[in-house]
CSV table of C-alpha atoms in Angstrom, one decimal:
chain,number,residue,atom,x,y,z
L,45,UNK,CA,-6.1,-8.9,23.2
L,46,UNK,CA,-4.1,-8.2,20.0
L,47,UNK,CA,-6.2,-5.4,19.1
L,48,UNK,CA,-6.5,-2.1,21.3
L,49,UNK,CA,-10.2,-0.5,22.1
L,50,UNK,CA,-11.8,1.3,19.3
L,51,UNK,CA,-10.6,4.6,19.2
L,52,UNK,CA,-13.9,6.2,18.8
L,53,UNK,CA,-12.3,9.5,18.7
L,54,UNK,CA,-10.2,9.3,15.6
L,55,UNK,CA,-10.8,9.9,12.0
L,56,UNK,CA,-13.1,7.5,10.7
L,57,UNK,CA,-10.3,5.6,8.5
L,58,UNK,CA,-8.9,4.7,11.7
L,59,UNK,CA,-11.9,3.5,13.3
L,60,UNK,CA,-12.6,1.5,9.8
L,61,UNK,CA,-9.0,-0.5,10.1
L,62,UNK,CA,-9.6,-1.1,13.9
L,63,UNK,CA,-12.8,-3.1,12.5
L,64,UNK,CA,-10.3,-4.7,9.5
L,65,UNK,CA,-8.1,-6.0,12.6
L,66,UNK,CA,-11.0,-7.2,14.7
L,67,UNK,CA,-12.1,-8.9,11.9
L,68,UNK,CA,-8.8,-10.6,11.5
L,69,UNK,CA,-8.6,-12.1,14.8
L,70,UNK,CA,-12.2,-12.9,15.5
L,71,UNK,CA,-12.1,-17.1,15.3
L,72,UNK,CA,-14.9,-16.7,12.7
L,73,UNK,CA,-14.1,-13.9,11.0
L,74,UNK,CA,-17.0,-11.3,11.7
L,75,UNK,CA,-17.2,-8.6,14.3
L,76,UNK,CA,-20.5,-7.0,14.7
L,77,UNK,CA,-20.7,-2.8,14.6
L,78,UNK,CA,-22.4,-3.1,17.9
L,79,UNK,CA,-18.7,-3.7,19.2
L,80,UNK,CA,-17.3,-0.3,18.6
L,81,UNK,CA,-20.6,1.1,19.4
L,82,UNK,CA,-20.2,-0.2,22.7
L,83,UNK,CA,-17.0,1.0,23.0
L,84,UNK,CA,-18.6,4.8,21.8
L,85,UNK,CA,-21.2,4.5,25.2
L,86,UNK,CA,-18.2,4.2,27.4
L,87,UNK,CA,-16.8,7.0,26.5
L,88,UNK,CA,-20.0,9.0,26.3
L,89,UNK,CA,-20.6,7.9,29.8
L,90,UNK,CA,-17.4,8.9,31.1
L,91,UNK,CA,-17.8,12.3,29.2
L,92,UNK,CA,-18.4,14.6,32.2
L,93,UNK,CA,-21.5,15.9,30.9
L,94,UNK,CA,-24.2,14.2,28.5
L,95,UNK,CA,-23.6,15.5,25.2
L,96,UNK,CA,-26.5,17.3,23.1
L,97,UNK,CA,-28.4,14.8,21.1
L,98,UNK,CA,-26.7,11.9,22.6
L,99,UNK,CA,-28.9,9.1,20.6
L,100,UNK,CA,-28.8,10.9,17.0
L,101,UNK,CA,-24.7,11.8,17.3
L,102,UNK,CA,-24.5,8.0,18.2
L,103,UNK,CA,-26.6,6.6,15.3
L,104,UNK,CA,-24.8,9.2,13.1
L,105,UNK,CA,-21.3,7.5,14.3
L,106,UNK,CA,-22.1,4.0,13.8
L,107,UNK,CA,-23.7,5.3,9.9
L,108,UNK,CA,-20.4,7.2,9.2
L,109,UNK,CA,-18.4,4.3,10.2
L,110,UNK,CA,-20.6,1.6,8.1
L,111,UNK,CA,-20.1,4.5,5.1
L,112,UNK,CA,-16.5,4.6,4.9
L,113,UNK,CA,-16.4,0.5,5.4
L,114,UNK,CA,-19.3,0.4,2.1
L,115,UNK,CA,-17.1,3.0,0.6
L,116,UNK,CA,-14.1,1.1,0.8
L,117,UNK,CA,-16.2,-2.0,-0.9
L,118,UNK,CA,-17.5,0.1,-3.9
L,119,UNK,CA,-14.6,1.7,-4.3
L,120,UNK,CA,-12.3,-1.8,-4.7
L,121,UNK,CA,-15.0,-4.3,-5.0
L,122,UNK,CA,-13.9,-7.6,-5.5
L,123,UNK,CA,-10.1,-6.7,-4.1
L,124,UNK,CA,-11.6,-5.6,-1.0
L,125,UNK,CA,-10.9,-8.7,1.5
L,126,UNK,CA,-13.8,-7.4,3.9
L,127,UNK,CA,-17.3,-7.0,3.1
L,128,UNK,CA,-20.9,-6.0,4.9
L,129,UNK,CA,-23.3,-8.5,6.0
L,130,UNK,CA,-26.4,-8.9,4.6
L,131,UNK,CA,-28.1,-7.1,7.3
L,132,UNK,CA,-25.3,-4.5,7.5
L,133,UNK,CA,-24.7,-4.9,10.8
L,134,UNK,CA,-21.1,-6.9,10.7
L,135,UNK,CA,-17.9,-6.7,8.9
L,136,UNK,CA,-17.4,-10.1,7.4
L,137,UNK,CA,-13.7,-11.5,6.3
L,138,UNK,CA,-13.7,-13.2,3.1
L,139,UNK,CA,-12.2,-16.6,3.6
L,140,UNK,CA,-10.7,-17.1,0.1
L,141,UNK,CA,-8.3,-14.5,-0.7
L,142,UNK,CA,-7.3,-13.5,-3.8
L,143,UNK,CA,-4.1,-11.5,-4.6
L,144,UNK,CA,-5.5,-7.7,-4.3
L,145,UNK,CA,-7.4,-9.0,-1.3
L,146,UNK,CA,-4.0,-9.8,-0.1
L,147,UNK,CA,-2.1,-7.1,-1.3
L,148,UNK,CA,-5.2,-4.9,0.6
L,149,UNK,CA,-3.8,-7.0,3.8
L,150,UNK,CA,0.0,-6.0,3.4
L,151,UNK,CA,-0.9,-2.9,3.0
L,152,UNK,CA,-3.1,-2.6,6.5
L,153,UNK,CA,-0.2,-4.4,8.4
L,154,UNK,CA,2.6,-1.9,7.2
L,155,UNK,CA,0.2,1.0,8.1
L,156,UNK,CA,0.4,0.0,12.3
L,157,UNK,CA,4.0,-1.9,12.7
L,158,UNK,CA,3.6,-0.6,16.1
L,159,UNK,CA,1.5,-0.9,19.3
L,160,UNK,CA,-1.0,2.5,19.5
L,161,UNK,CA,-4.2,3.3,18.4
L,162,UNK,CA,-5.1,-0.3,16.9
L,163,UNK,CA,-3.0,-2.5,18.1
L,164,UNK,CA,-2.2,-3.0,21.6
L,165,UNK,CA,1.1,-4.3,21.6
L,166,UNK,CA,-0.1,-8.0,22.5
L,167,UNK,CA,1.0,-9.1,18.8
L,168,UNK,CA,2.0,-7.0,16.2
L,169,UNK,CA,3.2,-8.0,12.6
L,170,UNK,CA,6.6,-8.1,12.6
L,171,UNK,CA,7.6,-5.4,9.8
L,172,UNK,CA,11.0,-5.8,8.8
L,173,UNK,CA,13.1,-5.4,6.0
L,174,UNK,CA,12.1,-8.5,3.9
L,175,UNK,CA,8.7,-7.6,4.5
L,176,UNK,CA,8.9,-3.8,3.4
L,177,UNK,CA,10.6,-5.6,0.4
L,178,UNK,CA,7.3,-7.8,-0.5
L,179,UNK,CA,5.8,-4.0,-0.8
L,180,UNK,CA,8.3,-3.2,-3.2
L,181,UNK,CA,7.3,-6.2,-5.1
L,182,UNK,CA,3.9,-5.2,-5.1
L,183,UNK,CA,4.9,-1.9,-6.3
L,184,UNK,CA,6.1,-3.2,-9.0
L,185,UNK,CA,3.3,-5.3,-10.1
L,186,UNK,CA,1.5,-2.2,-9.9
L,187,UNK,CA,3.5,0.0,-11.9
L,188,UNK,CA,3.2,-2.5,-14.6
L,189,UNK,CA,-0.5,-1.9,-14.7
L,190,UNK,CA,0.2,1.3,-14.3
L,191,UNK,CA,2.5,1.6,-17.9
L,192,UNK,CA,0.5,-1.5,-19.4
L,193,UNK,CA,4.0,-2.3,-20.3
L,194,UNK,CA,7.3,-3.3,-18.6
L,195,UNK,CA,8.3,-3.1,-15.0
L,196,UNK,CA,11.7,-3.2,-13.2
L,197,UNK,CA,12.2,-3.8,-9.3
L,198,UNK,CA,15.2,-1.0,-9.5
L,199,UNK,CA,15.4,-0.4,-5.2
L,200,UNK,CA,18.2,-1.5,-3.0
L,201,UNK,CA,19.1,-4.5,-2.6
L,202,UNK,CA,18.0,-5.9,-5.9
L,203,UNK,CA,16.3,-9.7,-5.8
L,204,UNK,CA,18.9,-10.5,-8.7
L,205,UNK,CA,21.8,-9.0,-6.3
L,206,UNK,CA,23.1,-7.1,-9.2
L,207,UNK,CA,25.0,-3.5,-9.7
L,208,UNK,CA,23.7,-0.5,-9.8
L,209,UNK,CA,25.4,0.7,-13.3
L,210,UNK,CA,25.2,-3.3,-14.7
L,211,UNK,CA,21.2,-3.2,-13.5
L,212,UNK,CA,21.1,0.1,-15.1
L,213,UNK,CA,22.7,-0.4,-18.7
L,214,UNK,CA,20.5,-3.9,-18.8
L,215,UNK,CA,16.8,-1.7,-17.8
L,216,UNK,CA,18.1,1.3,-20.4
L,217,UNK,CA,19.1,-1.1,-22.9
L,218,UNK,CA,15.4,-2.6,-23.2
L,219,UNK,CA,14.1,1.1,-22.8
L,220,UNK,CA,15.8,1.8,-26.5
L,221,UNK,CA,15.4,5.5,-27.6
L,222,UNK,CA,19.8,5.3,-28.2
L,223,UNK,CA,19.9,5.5,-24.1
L,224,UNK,CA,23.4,5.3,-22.9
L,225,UNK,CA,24.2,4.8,-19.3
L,226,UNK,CA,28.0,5.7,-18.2
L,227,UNK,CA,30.1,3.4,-18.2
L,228,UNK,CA,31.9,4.5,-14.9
L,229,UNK,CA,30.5,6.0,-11.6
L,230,UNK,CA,30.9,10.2,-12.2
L,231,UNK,CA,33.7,12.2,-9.8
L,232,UNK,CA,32.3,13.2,-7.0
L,233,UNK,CA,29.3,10.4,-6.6
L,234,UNK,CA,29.0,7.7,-4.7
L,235,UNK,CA,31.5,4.7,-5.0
L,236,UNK,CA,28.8,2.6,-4.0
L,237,UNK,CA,25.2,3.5,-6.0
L,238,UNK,CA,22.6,1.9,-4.5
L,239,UNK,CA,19.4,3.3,-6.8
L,240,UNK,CA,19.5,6.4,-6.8
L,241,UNK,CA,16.5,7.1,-4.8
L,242,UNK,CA,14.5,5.5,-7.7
L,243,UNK,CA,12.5,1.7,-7.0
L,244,UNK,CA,10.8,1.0,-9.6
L,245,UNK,CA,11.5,2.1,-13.8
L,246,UNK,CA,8.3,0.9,-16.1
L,247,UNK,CA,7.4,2.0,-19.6
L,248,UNK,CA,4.9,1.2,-22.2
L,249,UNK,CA,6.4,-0.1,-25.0
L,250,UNK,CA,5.8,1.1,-28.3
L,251,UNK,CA,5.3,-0.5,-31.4
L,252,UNK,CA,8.4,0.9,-33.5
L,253,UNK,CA,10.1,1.8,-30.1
L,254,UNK,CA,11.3,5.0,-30.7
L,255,UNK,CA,10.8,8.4,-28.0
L,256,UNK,CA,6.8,9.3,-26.7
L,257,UNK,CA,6.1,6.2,-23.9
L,258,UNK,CA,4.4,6.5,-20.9
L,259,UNK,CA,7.8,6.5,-18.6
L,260,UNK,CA,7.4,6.0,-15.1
L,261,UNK,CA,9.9,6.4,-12.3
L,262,UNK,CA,8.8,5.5,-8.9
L,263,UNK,CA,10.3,5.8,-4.8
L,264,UNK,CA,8.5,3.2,-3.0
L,265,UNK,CA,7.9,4.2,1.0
L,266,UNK,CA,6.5,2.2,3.4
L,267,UNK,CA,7.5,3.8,6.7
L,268,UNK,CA,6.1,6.7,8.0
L,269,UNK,CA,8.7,8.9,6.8
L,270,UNK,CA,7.3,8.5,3.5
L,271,UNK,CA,6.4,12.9,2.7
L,272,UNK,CA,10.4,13.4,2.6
L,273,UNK,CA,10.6,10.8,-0.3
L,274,UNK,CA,9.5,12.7,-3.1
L,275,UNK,CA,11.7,11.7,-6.3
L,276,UNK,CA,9.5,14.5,-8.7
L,277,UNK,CA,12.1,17.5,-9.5
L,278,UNK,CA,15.9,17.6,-8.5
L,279,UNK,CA,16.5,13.6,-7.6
L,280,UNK,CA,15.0,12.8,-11.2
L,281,UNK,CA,16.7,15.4,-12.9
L,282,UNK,CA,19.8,14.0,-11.1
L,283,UNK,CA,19.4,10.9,-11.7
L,284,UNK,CA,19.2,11.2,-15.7
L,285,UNK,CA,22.0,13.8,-15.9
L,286,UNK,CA,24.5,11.8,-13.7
L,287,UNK,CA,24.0,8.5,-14.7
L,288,UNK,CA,23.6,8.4,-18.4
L,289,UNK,CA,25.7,9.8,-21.3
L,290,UNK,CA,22.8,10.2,-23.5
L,291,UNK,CA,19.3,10.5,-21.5
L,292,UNK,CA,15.7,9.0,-22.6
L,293,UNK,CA,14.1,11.1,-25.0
L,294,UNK,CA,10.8,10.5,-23.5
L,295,UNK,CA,9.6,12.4,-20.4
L,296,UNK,CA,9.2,11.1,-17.1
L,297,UNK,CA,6.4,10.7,-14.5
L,298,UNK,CA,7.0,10.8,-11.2
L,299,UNK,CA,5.4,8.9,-8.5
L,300,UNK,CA,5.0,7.2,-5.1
L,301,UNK,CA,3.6,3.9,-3.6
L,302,UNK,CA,2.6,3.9,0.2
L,303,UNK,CA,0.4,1.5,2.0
L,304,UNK,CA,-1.6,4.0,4.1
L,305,UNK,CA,-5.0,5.9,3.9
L,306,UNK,CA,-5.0,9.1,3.3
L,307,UNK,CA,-7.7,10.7,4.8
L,308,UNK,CA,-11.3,9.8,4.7
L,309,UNK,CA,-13.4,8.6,1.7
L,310,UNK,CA,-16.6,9.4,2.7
L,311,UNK,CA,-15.6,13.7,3.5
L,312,UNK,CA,-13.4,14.1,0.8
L,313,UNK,CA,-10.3,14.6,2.7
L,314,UNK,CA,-8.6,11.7,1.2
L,315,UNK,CA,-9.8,13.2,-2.8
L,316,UNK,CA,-8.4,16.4,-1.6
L,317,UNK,CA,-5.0,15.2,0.2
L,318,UNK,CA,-4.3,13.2,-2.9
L,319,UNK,CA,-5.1,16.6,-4.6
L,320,UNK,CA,-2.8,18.7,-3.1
L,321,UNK,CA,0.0,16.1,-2.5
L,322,UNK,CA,0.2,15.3,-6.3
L,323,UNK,CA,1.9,18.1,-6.6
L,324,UNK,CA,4.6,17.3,-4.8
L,325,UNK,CA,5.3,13.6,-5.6
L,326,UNK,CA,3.7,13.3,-8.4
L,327,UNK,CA,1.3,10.4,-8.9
L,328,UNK,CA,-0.1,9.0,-5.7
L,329,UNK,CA,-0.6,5.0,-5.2
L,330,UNK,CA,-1.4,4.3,-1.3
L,331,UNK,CA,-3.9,1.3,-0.1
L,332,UNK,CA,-7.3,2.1,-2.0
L,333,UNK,CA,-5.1,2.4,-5.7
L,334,UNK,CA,-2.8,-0.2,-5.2
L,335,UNK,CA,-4.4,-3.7,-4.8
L,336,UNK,CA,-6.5,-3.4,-8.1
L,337,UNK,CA,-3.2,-2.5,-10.0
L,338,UNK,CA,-1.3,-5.2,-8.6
L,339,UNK,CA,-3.6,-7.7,-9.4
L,340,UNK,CA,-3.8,-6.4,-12.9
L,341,UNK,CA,0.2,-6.1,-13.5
L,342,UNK,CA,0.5,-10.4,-12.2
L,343,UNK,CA,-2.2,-11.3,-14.5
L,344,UNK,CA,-0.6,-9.0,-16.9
L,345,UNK,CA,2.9,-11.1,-16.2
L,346,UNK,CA,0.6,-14.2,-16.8
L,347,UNK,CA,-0.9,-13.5,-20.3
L,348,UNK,CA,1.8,-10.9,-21.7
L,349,UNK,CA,4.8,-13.2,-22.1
L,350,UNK,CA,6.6,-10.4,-24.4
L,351,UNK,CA,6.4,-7.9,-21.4
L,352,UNK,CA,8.9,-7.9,-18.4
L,353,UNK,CA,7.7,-7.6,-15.0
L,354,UNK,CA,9.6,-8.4,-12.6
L,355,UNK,CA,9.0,-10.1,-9.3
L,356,UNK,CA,5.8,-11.2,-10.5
L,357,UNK,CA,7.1,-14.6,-9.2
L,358,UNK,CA,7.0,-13.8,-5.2
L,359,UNK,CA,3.5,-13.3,-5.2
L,360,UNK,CA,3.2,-17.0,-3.3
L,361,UNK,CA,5.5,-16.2,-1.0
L,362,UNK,CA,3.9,-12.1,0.1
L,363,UNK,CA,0.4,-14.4,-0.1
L,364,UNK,CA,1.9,-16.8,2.5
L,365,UNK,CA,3.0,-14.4,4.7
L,366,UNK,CA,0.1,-12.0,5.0
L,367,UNK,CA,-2.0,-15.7,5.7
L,368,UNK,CA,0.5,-16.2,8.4
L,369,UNK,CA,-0.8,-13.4,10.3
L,370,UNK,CA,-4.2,-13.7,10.2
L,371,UNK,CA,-3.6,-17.3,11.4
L,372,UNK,CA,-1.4,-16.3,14.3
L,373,UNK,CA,-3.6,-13.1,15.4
L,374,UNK,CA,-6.2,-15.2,15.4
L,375,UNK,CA,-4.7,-17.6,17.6
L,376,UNK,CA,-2.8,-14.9,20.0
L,377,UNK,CA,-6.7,-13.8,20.3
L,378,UNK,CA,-7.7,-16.9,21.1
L,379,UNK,CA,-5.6,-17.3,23.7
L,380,UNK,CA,-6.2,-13.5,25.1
L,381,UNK,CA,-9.9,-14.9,25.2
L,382,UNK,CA,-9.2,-18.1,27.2
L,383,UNK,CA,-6.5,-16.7,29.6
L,384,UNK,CA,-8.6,-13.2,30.1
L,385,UNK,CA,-5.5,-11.6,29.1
């Protein structure tokens, strides 16, 4: 099977994209609750002694789990590509995706690139460097909502294969505010800039576009080595006093996209790791923030012709791919199922 066996025994966000998975490659898209409660009763019956209040710590397991799912339907409602049945006792896929949903999607694949916990290895989606860069895009798409304003795709390598000082002068050039980015790379850095450890550049414009916009600098991380990415302090302030001769007037944000959960919804954890992490990287978009956004900064692309937001343009082709998968883990289930592999 493409999936592993529920892993009962970790956090409940886990559990939550195990069922997201199951969902996936079930030929009908719907996997009842009662199959990771089954999965609970083998491992309470290979627990070496019968736990206290066996029945009420299961029905309390299977409620927790069917909170965090409703949880993660209220909190993104119509970008949530999953939803409860009617009686509450399945997960249901919805079969007509729109681009949060899918967005959603990207960001549950780039969480487990590898065989573990939820994924047994059988098929996993393959997460490579074009696909970390269909992230980036959405990034950006999300920043845009983000600013209500422009959006620049900024990380290395750039779609539009420019430079890193002839990208720079033409983003800083549309910023205003008498910005000047050096015309040659400084003594002592880099002959070859990539982007400075920055992704993504948005602003809101302003009418008479002088200093005081909402100016937002973002790293964009979709590996696992994400917490040593933090652009908020000394990369910034490098960044501005290195590579321009005169820097924006306005004041920047920091901030950071990842696709993963971050903790629970329905204990607070994830409030409270968001919380404490803000403080280091500034402002936090992981997989419950960033399909809502996304969606928002294409249809902002759509109706704002003045605005520039780039990449808004690929979001066909991340759509296409993120269908590919569920059509090929559904198939490499199917054929798990028939070969009792």
């Amino acid at each position: 099977m493409v999936i592993s066996k529920a892993p009962v025994l970790d956090e409940k966000h886990v559990i939550c994209d195990w069922l997201e998975f199951a969902v996936l490659c079930s030929e009908y898209g719907t996997i009842p609750f009662a199959t990771v409660q089954r999965d609970w009763d083998i491992h309470r019956n290979q627990e070496d002694h019968d736990p206290e209040g066996g029945d009420s710590k299961e029905e309390a397991f299977i409620e927790d789990v069917k909170a965090e799912i409703l949880a993660r339907q209220e909190l993104l409602t119509v970008h949530y590509p999953f939803r409860l049945s009617e009686t509450g006792e399945s997960l249901d896929q919805d079969p007509n995706l729109n681009f949060g949903q899918v967005c959603y999607l990207l960001c549950l694949f780039l969480s487990h690139p590898r065989a573990g916990g939820v994924l047994s290895g059988t098929y996993v989606p393959p997460i490579d460097n074009t696909v970390r860069d269909y992230f980036q895009a959405v990034a950006t798409l999300a920043a845009a909502d983000e600013v209500n304003g422009h959006s620049f795709s900024f990380g290395f390598p750039r779609p539009d294969h420019t430079g890193f000082l002839t990208k720079l002068n033409a983003i800083y050039h549309a910023f205003g505010e008498n910005t000047v980015v050096v015309t040659n790379i400084p003594l002592g850095a880099s002959k070859q800039p990539k982007d400075a450890q920055i992704d993504v550049i948005a602003w809101e414009p302003k009418a008479d576009g002088a200093a005081g916009k909402f100016y937002f600098l973002a790293q964009v991380a979709s590996g696992a080595n994400w917490v040593v990415k933090t652009i908020a302090g000394g990369p910034i302030d490098s960044f501005h006093r290195l590579w321009f001769q005169r820097q924006p007037a306005s004041q920047s944000v920091p901030g950071i996209f990842v696709p993963i959960c971050l903790g629970n919804l329905i204990d607070g954890s994830s409030r409270d790791r968001i919380n404490a992490d803000t403080y280091e990287f500034g402002h936090i978009f992981y997989r419950f923030r960033i399909p809502p956004q996304a969606a928002k900064g294409l249809e902002l692309a759509t109706t704002r012709p003045e605005l520039t937001i780039e990449r808004a343009d690929e979001h066909p082709t991340v759509t296409k791919w993120v269908t590919d998968q569920i059509v090929t883990m559904k198939a490499r289930s199917r054929n798990a199922y028939a070969t009792g592999a």
